[in-house]
Amino acid sequence: MINKIKKLYKNFRFYRIKNVSTLIDYHFKYYSSKNHINKSLLKIALENFKNQPINIFETGSSAWGTNSSVLFDNYIRKFGGNFVTVDIREDPSLKLNALFSSSSVAYVDDSIEFITNLDVEYIAELDLIYLDSYDVDLLNPQPAMQHGLKEFLLLDKYTKPGTITVVDDTPKNISFYKNFKLVNEADSIPGKGTLILEEISSDSRYEIIYHHYG
């Protein structure tokens, strides 16, 4: 009986959501953790769209932790648009597709292969891109860094001005990695978006609107 009441209250809270700010609070209360390191990252990214319908694409489906895939689906439920996520693992797809609305879908594939086969017209209509595939190995970060750059470049060729790209696991400060130190202070901090940052650093077409852990 208690569980049923909690579920009804959660559904009531979702029904009462009127903007991204309350959606973020709802998500990180019920599907993640209130003080999650990516809460501000996702809030700032989604608030840019002012509660309007958007098209979202994600690599590295998240059915736990940040639970970003659930957040993006709930954004679509409330404000409209469509959401596609892809992961090389089957488990997230099975879990997420059972939860998703009709405007969201989770695929199983290598993200590079998947992006390569996307229609150019689809990419050109994306409003928000979330890159979170390929976990970073701090002892060998290059594969994850190269993978993130490949994803970015494949998509960036066709994205329209104003598209927001969010890259997880790209710390601004080495202190985010406990007990890990750079060999040389001038070395780049390893992360999924490290090479992306280097790629866009001197290009005036890009603006970094937020940088913390992602």
Coordinates of N, CA, C and O in Angstrom, one line a residue, residues 64-143:
W64 N 20.9 4.0 -15.5 CA 21.3 4.1 -14.1 C 22.2 5.3 -13.9 O 22.5 6.0 -14.9
G65 N 22.6 5.5 -12.7 CA 23.5 6.7 -12.5 C 22.8 8.0 -12.7 O 21.8 8.3 -12.1
T66 N 23.3 8.7 -13.7 CA 22.6 9.9 -14.1 C 21.2 9.7 -14.7 O 20.3 10.5 -14.6
N67 N 21.1 8.5 -15.3 CA 19.8 8.1 -15.9 C 19.3 9.2 -16.9 O 18.2 9.5 -17.0
S68 N 20.3 9.7 -17.7 CA 20.0 10.7 -18.7 C 19.0 10.3 -19.7 O 18.2 11.2 -20.2
S69 N 19.0 9.1 -20.1 CA 18.0 8.6 -21.1 C 16.6 8.8 -20.6 O 15.7 9.1 -21.4
V70 N 16.4 8.5 -19.4 CA 15.0 8.6 -18.8 C 14.7 10.1 -18.7 O 13.5 10.5 -19.0
L71 N 15.6 11.0 -18.4 CA 15.4 12.4 -18.3 C 15.0 12.9 -19.7 O 14.0 13.7 -19.8
F72 N 15.7 12.5 -20.7 CA 15.4 13.0 -22.1 C 14.1 12.5 -22.5 O 13.3 13.3 -23.2
D73 N 13.7 11.3 -22.2 CA 12.4 10.8 -22.6 C 11.3 11.6 -21.9 O 10.3 11.9 -22.4
N74 N 11.5 11.9 -20.6 CA 10.5 12.7 -19.8 C 10.4 14.1 -20.4 O 9.4 14.7 -20.3
Y75 N 11.6 14.7 -20.8 CA 11.5 16.0 -21.5 C 10.5 15.9 -22.7 O 9.7 16.8 -22.9
I76 N 10.7 14.9 -23.5 CA 9.9 14.7 -24.7 C 8.4 14.5 -24.3 O 7.5 15.1 -25.0
R77 N 8.2 13.8 -23.3 CA 6.8 13.5 -22.8 C 6.1 14.9 -22.4 O 5.0 15.1 -22.7
K78 N 6.9 15.7 -21.8 CA 6.3 17.0 -21.3 C 6.2 18.1 -22.3 O 5.2 18.8 -22.4
F79 N 7.3 18.2 -23.2 CA 7.4 19.3 -24.0 C 7.4 19.0 -25.5 O 7.4 20.0 -26.3
G80 N 7.5 17.7 -25.9 CA 7.4 17.4 -27.3 C 8.8 17.2 -27.9 O 9.8 17.5 -27.4
G81 N 8.8 16.6 -29.1 CA 10.0 16.3 -29.9 C 10.2 14.8 -30.0 O 9.3 14.0 -29.9
N82 N 11.4 14.4 -30.2 CA 11.8 13.0 -30.3 C 13.2 12.7 -29.7 O 14.0 13.7 -29.7
F83 N 13.4 11.5 -29.3 CA 14.7 11.2 -28.6 C 15.1 9.8 -29.1 O 14.4 8.8 -29.2
V84 N 16.4 9.7 -29.5 CA 17.0 8.5 -30.0 C 18.3 8.3 -29.2 O 19.1 9.3 -29.0
T85 N 18.5 7.1 -28.6 CA 19.8 6.8 -27.9 C 20.3 5.5 -28.4 O 19.6 4.6 -28.8
V86 N 21.6 5.4 -28.4 CA 22.3 4.1 -28.9 C 23.4 3.7 -27.9 O 24.1 4.6 -27.4
D87 N 23.5 2.4 -27.7 CA 24.6 1.9 -26.8 C 25.0 0.5 -27.4 O 24.1 -0.2 -27.9
I88 N 26.2 0.2 -27.2 CA 26.7 -1.1 -27.7 C 26.3 -2.3 -26.9 O 26.2 -3.4 -27.3
R89 N 25.8 -2.0 -25.7 CA 25.3 -3.0 -24.8 C 23.8 -3.2 -25.0 O 23.1 -2.2 -25.3
E90 N 23.4 -4.4 -24.7 CA 21.9 -4.7 -24.9 C 21.1 -4.3 -23.7 O 19.9 -4.0 -23.8
D91 N 21.7 -4.4 -22.5 CA 20.9 -4.2 -21.3 C 20.2 -2.9 -21.2 O 19.0 -2.9 -20.9
P92 N 20.9 -1.8 -21.5 CA 20.2 -0.5 -21.4 C 19.0 -0.4 -22.4 O 17.9 0.1 -22.0
S93 N 19.1 -0.9 -23.6 CA 18.1 -0.9 -24.5 C 16.8 -1.7 -24.0 O 15.7 -1.2 -24.1
L94 N 17.1 -2.9 -23.5 CA 15.9 -3.7 -23.0 C 15.2 -2.9 -21.9 O 14.0 -2.9 -21.8
K95 N 15.9 -2.4 -21.0 CA 15.3 -1.7 -19.8 C 14.6 -0.4 -20.3 O 13.5 -0.1 -19.9
L96 N 15.3 0.4 -21.1 CA 14.7 1.7 -21.5 C 13.5 1.6 -22.4 O 12.5 2.3 -22.3
N97 N 13.6 0.7 -23.4 CA 12.5 0.6 -24.4 C 11.2 0.2 -23.7 O 10.1 0.4 -24.2
A98 N 11.3 -0.5 -22.5 CA 10.1 -0.9 -21.8 C 9.5 0.3 -21.0 O 8.4 0.3 -20.6
L99 N 10.3 1.3 -20.8 CA 9.9 2.5 -20.1 C 9.5 3.7 -21.0 O 8.7 4.5 -20.6
F100 N 10.1 3.7 -22.2 CA 10.0 4.9 -23.0 C 8.6 5.2 -23.5 O 7.8 4.3 -23.7
S101 N 8.4 6.5 -23.9 CA 7.2 6.9 -24.6 C 7.3 6.5 -26.0 O 8.4 6.1 -26.5
S102 N 6.3 6.8 -26.8 CA 6.3 6.4 -28.2 C 7.2 7.3 -29.1 O 7.5 6.9 -30.2
S103 N 7.7 8.4 -28.5 CA 8.6 9.3 -29.3 C 10.0 9.1 -28.9 O 10.9 9.9 -29.4
S104 N 10.4 8.0 -28.2 CA 11.7 7.7 -27.8 C 12.1 6.3 -28.2 O 11.2 5.4 -28.1
V105 N 13.3 6.0 -28.5 CA 13.7 4.6 -28.9 C 15.2 4.5 -28.5 O 16.0 5.4 -28.7
A106 N 15.5 3.3 -28.0 CA 16.9 2.9 -27.7 C 17.4 1.8 -28.6 O 16.7 0.8 -28.7
Y107 N 18.5 2.1 -29.3 CA 19.1 1.1 -30.2 C 20.3 0.4 -29.6 O 21.0 1.0 -28.8
V108 N 20.6 -0.7 -30.1 CA 21.9 -1.4 -29.8 C 22.8 -1.4 -31.0 O 22.5 -2.0 -32.0
D109 N 23.9 -0.7 -30.8 CA 24.9 -0.7 -32.0 C 26.1 0.1 -31.5 O 26.1 0.8 -30.5
D110 N 27.2 -0.1 -32.2 CA 28.4 0.8 -32.0 C 28.0 2.2 -32.4 O 27.5 2.4 -33.5
S111 N 28.3 3.2 -31.6 CA 27.8 4.5 -31.9 C 28.4 5.1 -33.1 O 27.7 5.8 -33.9
I112 N 29.7 4.8 -33.4 CA 30.3 5.3 -34.7 C 29.6 4.7 -35.9 O 29.3 5.5 -36.8
E113 N 29.3 3.4 -35.9 CA 28.6 2.8 -37.0 C 27.2 3.4 -37.1 O 26.7 3.6 -38.2
F114 N 26.6 3.6 -36.0 CA 25.2 4.1 -36.0 C 25.1 5.5 -36.6 O 24.3 5.8 -37.4
I115 N 26.0 6.3 -36.1 CA 26.0 7.7 -36.6 C 26.4 7.8 -38.1 O 25.7 8.5 -38.9
T116 N 27.3 6.9 -38.5 CA 27.7 6.9 -39.9 C 26.5 6.5 -40.8 O 26.4 7.0 -42.0
N117 N 25.5 5.8 -40.3 CA 24.4 5.3 -41.1 C 23.1 6.2 -40.9 O 22.1 6.0 -41.5
L118 N 23.3 7.3 -40.1 CA 22.1 8.2 -39.9 C 21.9 9.1 -41.1 O 22.9 9.4 -41.8
D119 N 20.7 9.4 -41.4 CA 20.3 10.3 -42.5 C 20.9 11.7 -42.1 O 20.7 12.2 -41.0
V120 N 21.5 12.4 -43.1 CA 22.0 13.7 -42.9 C 20.8 14.6 -42.5 O 21.0 15.5 -41.6
E121 N 19.7 14.4 -43.0 CA 18.5 15.3 -42.7 C 18.1 15.2 -41.2 O 17.7 16.2 -40.6
Y122 N 18.3 14.0 -40.7 CA 18.0 13.7 -39.3 C 19.0 14.5 -38.4 O 18.6 15.2 -37.5
I123 N 20.3 14.4 -38.7 CA 21.3 15.1 -37.9 C 21.1 16.6 -38.0 O 21.2 17.3 -37.0
A124 N 20.7 17.1 -39.1 CA 20.5 18.5 -39.3 C 19.4 19.1 -38.5 O 19.3 20.3 -38.3
E125 N 18.5 18.2 -38.0 CA 17.3 18.7 -37.2 C 17.6 18.5 -35.7 O 16.7 18.8 -34.9
L126 N 18.7 18.0 -35.3 CA 19.0 17.8 -33.9 C 19.2 19.1 -33.2 O 19.8 20.0 -33.7
D127 N 18.6 19.2 -32.0 CA 18.8 20.4 -31.1 C 19.8 20.1 -30.0 O 20.5 21.0 -29.6
L128 N 19.7 18.9 -29.5 CA 20.6 18.5 -28.4 C 21.3 17.2 -28.6 O 20.6 16.2 -28.9
I129 N 22.6 17.2 -28.5 CA 23.4 15.9 -28.6 C 24.1 15.7 -27.3 O 24.7 16.6 -26.8
Y130 N 24.0 14.4 -26.8 CA 24.6 14.1 -25.6 C 25.6 12.9 -25.8 O 25.1 11.8 -26.2
L131 N 26.9 13.1 -25.7 CA 27.9 12.1 -26.0 C 28.4 11.5 -24.7 O 29.0 12.2 -23.9
D132 N 28.1 10.2 -24.5 CA 28.5 9.6 -23.2 C 28.8 8.1 -23.4 O 28.6 7.3 -22.6
S133 N 29.4 7.8 -24.6 CA 29.8 6.4 -24.8 C 31.3 6.2 -24.5 O 32.0 7.2 -24.5
Y134 N 31.7 5.0 -24.4 CA 33.1 4.6 -24.2 C 33.7 5.1 -22.9 O 34.3 6.2 -22.9
D135 N 33.7 4.3 -21.9 CA 34.2 4.8 -20.6 C 35.7 5.1 -20.7 O 36.5 4.4 -21.4
V136 N 36.2 6.1 -20.0 CA 37.6 6.5 -20.0 C 38.4 5.6 -19.0 O 38.1 5.5 -17.9
D137 N 39.4 5.1 -19.6 CA 40.4 4.4 -18.8 C 41.6 5.3 -18.5 O 42.3 5.7 -19.5
L138 N 41.8 5.8 -17.3 CA 42.8 6.8 -17.0 C 44.2 6.3 -17.3 O 45.1 7.2 -17.5
L139 N 44.4 5.0 -17.3 CA 45.7 4.5 -17.7 C 46.0 4.4 -19.2 O 47.1 4.3 -19.6
N140 N 44.8 4.5 -19.9 CA 44.9 4.5 -21.4 C 43.7 5.2 -21.9 O 42.8 4.7 -22.5
P141 N 43.7 6.6 -21.8 CA 42.5 7.4 -22.1 C 42.4 7.6 -23.6 O 41.3 8.0 -24.0
Q142 N 43.4 7.4 -24.4 CA 43.3 7.8 -25.8 C 42.1 7.1 -26.6 O 41.5 7.8 -27.4
P143 N 41.9 5.8 -26.4 CA 40.7 5.2 -27.2 C 39.4 6.0 -26.9 O 38.7 6.2 -27.9

